[in-house]
Amino acid sequence: PPVASMQGGLSAQPPSMAPQQIPPSTTTPPRTSVPSGQPARTTKNPIPVNDGFGTTAGNPAAGQKYGNTTGTSNRFGGDPGFGQTSAPNHGGMAAPSVQGGVSMMNPVAPQPETAPAPAPTPAPVKREMPSGMQPVMNSLRDLVKALSTAQLSQLDNKQLAEGEKSVNRLNEKLMTGKISEALQQDLKALSDATIQYDFKRASQIRLNMTRSSWADQKDWLKGFSHLIALAGKKYPAQ
């Protein structure tokens, strides 16, 4: 049907509602010049990388799995966190207090080192020749001296050396009080026999002393047997 014309000579037909097309932009971004021989760099936004580490804060199960229970609540069986006090756990036992990372459940106090007690000082040994025994020792030394001037074989010299050692050992025991009164009387009788060149009787006295006192006096009695035997060979009975 015909459309009535509007005043001013304008058409009364409604305008077209087709969308307007925007021509594409012909401008291009500026290009950065790159020196020859080097690859072009592209700028990208940094992307967070998962490094495999995570936090166990607020996650008691993860703390128990990785052995990190510091700071977890006592209701999960861990150590009390900063500013918290230990409280009984589900088992009814109080968690051990921790000082410096060391459990104080069974503290061990350091024991002071005690110096060993000094050994008691031994009493000084009194050295004194018993009464009446010095002449005995003089007679025995005279016998050793007389034998040393005699003509002796190699075996005789060996026996004389052993006899002289036994006389010195006897002298030491007399000086330290290790010869009994009964044994001193036997020594006096032996000395009298040697002075009289009665070495047969001296040998018998020496044998009696060996039978009665060998356990304690064998260190010098053994040498006496060599001394008296040598003297009996060099000075036979008249």
Short mmCIF file of C-alpha atoms in Angstrom, two decimals:
data_model
loop_
_atom_site.label_atom_id
_atom_site.label_comp_id
_atom_site.label_asym_id
_atom_site.label_seq_id
_atom_site.Cartn_x
_atom_site.Cartn_y
_atom_site.Cartn_z
CA PRO A 1 0.00 0.00 0.00
CA PRO A 2 1.24 3.48 -0.55
CA VAL A 3 3.04 5.16 2.30
CA ALA A 4 2.07 8.65 3.08
CA SER A 5 4.83 11.13 2.69
CA MET A 6 6.00 13.05 5.73
CA GLN A 7 6.42 16.74 5.97
CA GLY A 8 9.60 18.09 4.63
CA GLY A 9 9.71 15.59 1.85
CA LEU A 10 11.14 12.78 4.07
CA SER A 11 10.07 9.24 3.51
CA ALA A 12 8.07 7.58 6.21
CA GLN A 13 9.68 4.17 5.61
CA PRO A 14 11.58 2.92 8.76
CA PRO A 15 15.35 2.92 8.50
CA SER A 16 17.24 -0.33 7.88
CA MET A 17 18.52 -2.19 11.09
CA ALA A 18 21.31 -4.12 9.40
CA PRO A 19 24.60 -4.09 11.47
CA GLN A 20 27.35 -1.91 10.28
CA GLN A 21 30.58 -3.64 9.26
CA ILE A 22 33.87 -2.17 10.53
CA PRO A 23 36.62 -2.53 8.03
CA PRO A 24 39.67 -4.43 9.37
CA SER A 25 42.55 -2.39 10.60
CA THR A 26 45.39 -2.21 8.20
CA THR A 27 47.88 -1.06 10.82
CA THR A 28 50.48 -3.57 12.19
CA PRO A 29 52.43 -3.35 15.47
CA PRO A 30 55.95 -2.04 15.21
CA ARG A 31 58.58 -4.75 14.93
CA THR A 32 61.70 -4.62 17.00
CA SER A 33 64.84 -5.09 15.08
CA VAL A 34 66.91 -8.15 16.18
CA PRO A 35 70.63 -8.31 15.47
CA SER A 36 71.58 -10.88 12.93
CA GLY A 37 72.65 -14.25 14.35
CA GLN A 38 70.50 -13.99 17.54
CA PRO A 39 67.07 -15.56 18.00
CA ALA A 40 64.18 -13.32 18.66
CA ARG A 41 62.94 -13.13 22.25
CA THR A 42 59.34 -13.55 23.08
CA THR A 43 57.99 -12.08 26.29
CA LYS A 44 55.63 -14.32 28.19
CA ASN A 45 53.93 -13.92 31.48
CA PRO A 46 55.68 -15.97 34.24
CA ILE A 47 53.76 -19.09 35.16
CA PRO A 48 54.13 -20.51 38.71
CA VAL A 49 56.04 -23.78 38.71
CA ASN A 50 55.11 -26.55 41.12
CA ASP A 51 58.42 -27.36 42.87
CA GLY A 52 57.01 -30.38 44.76
CA PHE A 53 57.09 -28.73 48.20
CA GLY A 54 54.04 -28.07 50.20
CA THR A 55 53.15 -26.91 53.69
CA THR A 56 51.86 -29.08 56.47
CA ALA A 57 50.49 -26.15 58.45
CA GLY A 58 46.90 -26.89 59.35
CA ASN A 59 47.16 -30.37 57.87
CA PRO A 60 47.85 -32.89 60.67
CA ALA A 61 47.64 -35.89 58.33
CA ALA A 62 50.38 -34.47 56.10
CA GLY A 63 52.44 -33.61 59.16
CA GLN A 64 52.24 -37.18 60.43
CA LYS A 65 53.13 -38.50 56.96
CA TYR A 66 56.23 -36.36 56.56
CA GLY A 67 57.27 -36.39 60.22
CA ASN A 68 56.55 -32.71 60.84
CA THR A 69 54.28 -32.39 63.83
CA THR A 70 55.66 -29.10 65.19
CA GLY A 71 52.94 -26.60 65.76
CA THR A 72 50.02 -29.03 65.40
CA SER A 73 47.38 -29.17 68.03
CA ASN A 74 47.60 -31.63 70.87
CA ARG A 75 44.34 -33.17 69.77
CA PHE A 76 46.31 -34.78 66.92
CA GLY A 77 48.98 -36.20 69.22
CA GLY A 78 51.69 -33.70 68.22
CA ASP A 79 53.82 -31.30 70.24
CA PRO A 80 52.18 -28.10 71.45
CA GLY A 81 52.63 -25.14 69.17
CA PHE A 82 54.12 -21.79 70.10
CA GLY A 83 52.39 -20.33 73.09
CA GLN A 84 50.45 -23.54 73.82
CA THR A 85 50.75 -25.72 76.88
CA SER A 86 50.87 -29.49 76.82
CA ALA A 87 47.56 -31.22 77.45
CA PRO A 88 46.55 -34.86 77.79
CA ASN A 89 46.05 -36.62 74.48
CA HIS A 90 43.36 -39.14 73.63
CA GLY A 91 45.27 -41.86 75.53
CA GLY A 92 45.04 -39.87 78.74
CA MET A 93 48.81 -39.28 79.00
CA ALA A 94 50.43 -35.88 78.96
CA ALA A 95 52.67 -35.15 76.00
CA PRO A 96 56.34 -34.80 76.97
CA SER A 97 57.59 -31.25 77.28
CA VAL A 98 60.21 -30.18 74.78
CA GLN A 99 63.03 -27.77 75.46
CA GLY A 100 65.30 -26.89 72.60
CA GLY A 101 64.01 -29.83 70.55
CA VAL A 102 65.10 -32.41 73.17
CA SER A 103 62.52 -34.53 74.94
CA MET A 104 62.52 -34.08 78.70
CA MET A 105 60.57 -37.30 79.41
CA ASN A 106 63.64 -38.95 80.94
CA PRO A 107 66.21 -36.22 81.61
CA VAL A 108 69.67 -37.49 82.53
CA ALA A 109 71.65 -35.16 84.72
CA PRO A 110 75.42 -35.13 84.03
CA GLN A 111 77.32 -36.99 86.68
CA PRO A 112 80.37 -35.19 88.11
CA GLU A 113 83.63 -37.02 87.63
CA THR A 114 85.13 -38.18 90.87
CA ALA A 115 88.87 -38.45 91.11
CA PRO A 116 90.15 -41.80 92.32
CA ALA A 117 91.23 -41.89 95.91
CA PRO A 118 95.00 -41.66 96.24
CA ALA A 119 96.74 -44.85 97.23
CA PRO A 120 97.76 -44.90 100.86
CA THR A 121 101.39 -44.12 101.44
CA PRO A 122 103.15 -47.26 102.63
CA ALA A 123 104.79 -47.03 105.97
CA PRO A 124 108.57 -46.77 105.75
CA VAL A 125 110.30 -50.08 106.33
CA LYS A 126 112.54 -50.04 109.32
CA ARG A 127 115.99 -51.31 108.41
CA GLU A 128 117.88 -52.70 111.35
CA MET A 129 120.14 -55.69 111.82
CA PRO A 130 118.82 -57.93 114.60
CA SER A 131 120.91 -58.18 117.71
CA GLY A 132 123.69 -60.76 117.49
CA MET A 133 123.34 -61.31 113.73
CA GLN A 134 126.03 -58.95 112.46
CA PRO A 135 128.86 -61.37 113.47
CA VAL A 136 127.02 -64.12 111.56
CA MET A 137 126.97 -62.06 108.40
CA ASN A 138 130.64 -61.14 108.82
CA SER A 139 131.63 -64.81 109.06
CA LEU A 140 129.69 -65.70 105.91
CA ARG A 141 131.30 -62.86 103.94
CA ASP A 142 134.72 -63.95 105.15
CA LEU A 143 134.00 -67.44 103.80
CA VAL A 144 133.08 -66.03 100.38
CA LYS A 145 136.24 -63.91 100.32
CA ALA A 146 138.43 -66.88 101.23
CA LEU A 147 136.92 -69.04 98.50
CA SER A 148 137.39 -66.31 95.88
CA THR A 149 141.19 -66.47 96.42
CA ALA A 150 141.31 -70.23 95.97
CA GLN A 151 141.98 -71.93 92.66
CA LEU A 152 138.52 -72.57 91.22
CA SER A 153 137.19 -74.14 88.07
CA GLN A 154 134.54 -72.56 85.90
CA LEU A 155 131.85 -74.57 87.68
CA ASP A 156 133.31 -73.57 91.08
CA ASN A 157 133.18 -69.89 90.15
CA LYS A 158 129.56 -70.27 89.18
CA GLN A 159 128.73 -71.91 92.51
CA LEU A 160 130.62 -69.17 94.38
CA ALA A 161 128.68 -66.45 92.54
CA GLU A 162 125.40 -68.08 93.54
CA GLY A 163 126.60 -68.39 97.16
CA GLU A 164 127.57 -64.70 97.29
CA LYS A 165 124.12 -63.68 95.99
CA SER A 166 122.46 -65.80 98.68
CA VAL A 167 124.50 -64.08 101.43
CA ASN A 168 123.37 -60.64 100.16
CA ARG A 169 119.72 -61.76 100.05
CA LEU A 170 119.96 -63.09 103.59
CA ASN A 171 121.41 -59.77 104.76
CA GLU A 172 118.45 -57.86 103.19
CA LYS A 173 115.90 -60.10 104.89
CA LEU A 174 117.61 -59.68 108.24
CA MET A 175 117.58 -55.88 107.82
CA THR A 176 113.83 -55.84 107.04
CA GLY A 177 112.79 -58.21 109.83
CA LYS A 178 111.85 -61.18 107.63
CA ILE A 179 113.89 -63.80 109.49
CA SER A 180 112.24 -65.43 112.48
CA GLU A 181 113.95 -65.81 115.87
CA ALA A 182 114.16 -69.61 115.46
CA LEU A 183 115.83 -69.26 112.07
CA GLN A 184 118.28 -66.73 113.47
CA GLN A 185 119.40 -69.32 116.02
CA ASP A 186 120.01 -71.83 113.21
CA LEU A 187 122.09 -69.25 111.35
CA LYS A 188 124.22 -68.64 114.42
CA ALA A 189 124.87 -72.38 114.68
CA LEU A 190 125.79 -72.54 110.96
CA SER A 191 128.17 -69.60 111.35
CA ASP A 192 129.95 -71.32 114.25
CA ALA A 193 130.36 -74.47 112.14
CA THR A 194 131.91 -72.57 109.19
CA ILE A 195 134.32 -70.74 111.49
CA GLN A 196 135.50 -74.14 112.75
CA TYR A 197 135.68 -75.47 109.12
CA ASP A 198 133.12 -78.08 110.12
CA PHE A 199 131.27 -77.94 106.81
CA LYS A 200 129.67 -81.34 107.36
CA ARG A 201 127.80 -79.99 110.36
CA ALA A 202 127.12 -76.74 108.51
CA SER A 203 125.56 -78.75 105.65
CA GLN A 204 123.29 -80.59 108.10
CA ILE A 205 122.12 -77.29 109.65
CA ARG A 206 121.45 -75.90 106.21
CA LEU A 207 119.36 -79.00 105.40
CA ASN A 208 117.27 -78.54 108.55
CA MET A 209 116.58 -74.90 107.66
CA THR A 210 115.50 -75.97 104.16
CA ARG A 211 112.98 -78.42 105.54
CA SER A 212 111.44 -75.93 107.95
CA SER A 213 111.61 -72.63 106.04
CA TRP A 214 111.89 -73.40 102.32
CA ALA A 215 108.56 -71.79 101.36
CA ASP A 216 109.55 -68.35 102.70
CA GLN A 217 113.35 -68.44 102.46
CA LYS A 218 114.16 -70.43 99.32
CA ASP A 219 115.58 -67.34 97.55
CA TRP A 220 118.74 -67.51 99.70
CA LEU A 221 118.70 -71.12 101.00
CA LYS A 222 119.25 -72.49 97.48
CA GLY A 223 122.51 -70.55 97.09
CA PHE A 224 123.68 -71.62 100.54
CA SER A 225 123.79 -75.25 99.40
CA HIS A 226 126.30 -74.31 96.64
CA LEU A 227 128.41 -72.19 99.03
CA ILE A 228 128.72 -74.88 101.75
CA ALA A 229 129.32 -77.65 99.21
CA LEU A 230 132.15 -75.65 97.60
CA ALA A 231 133.65 -74.83 101.00
CA GLY A 232 133.58 -78.53 102.01
CA LYS A 233 135.43 -79.45 98.79
CA LYS A 234 138.14 -76.79 99.20
CA TYR A 235 138.55 -77.17 102.95
CA PRO A 236 138.14 -80.85 103.76
CA ALA A 237 137.85 -81.88 107.40
CA GLN A 238 141.19 -82.48 109.15
#
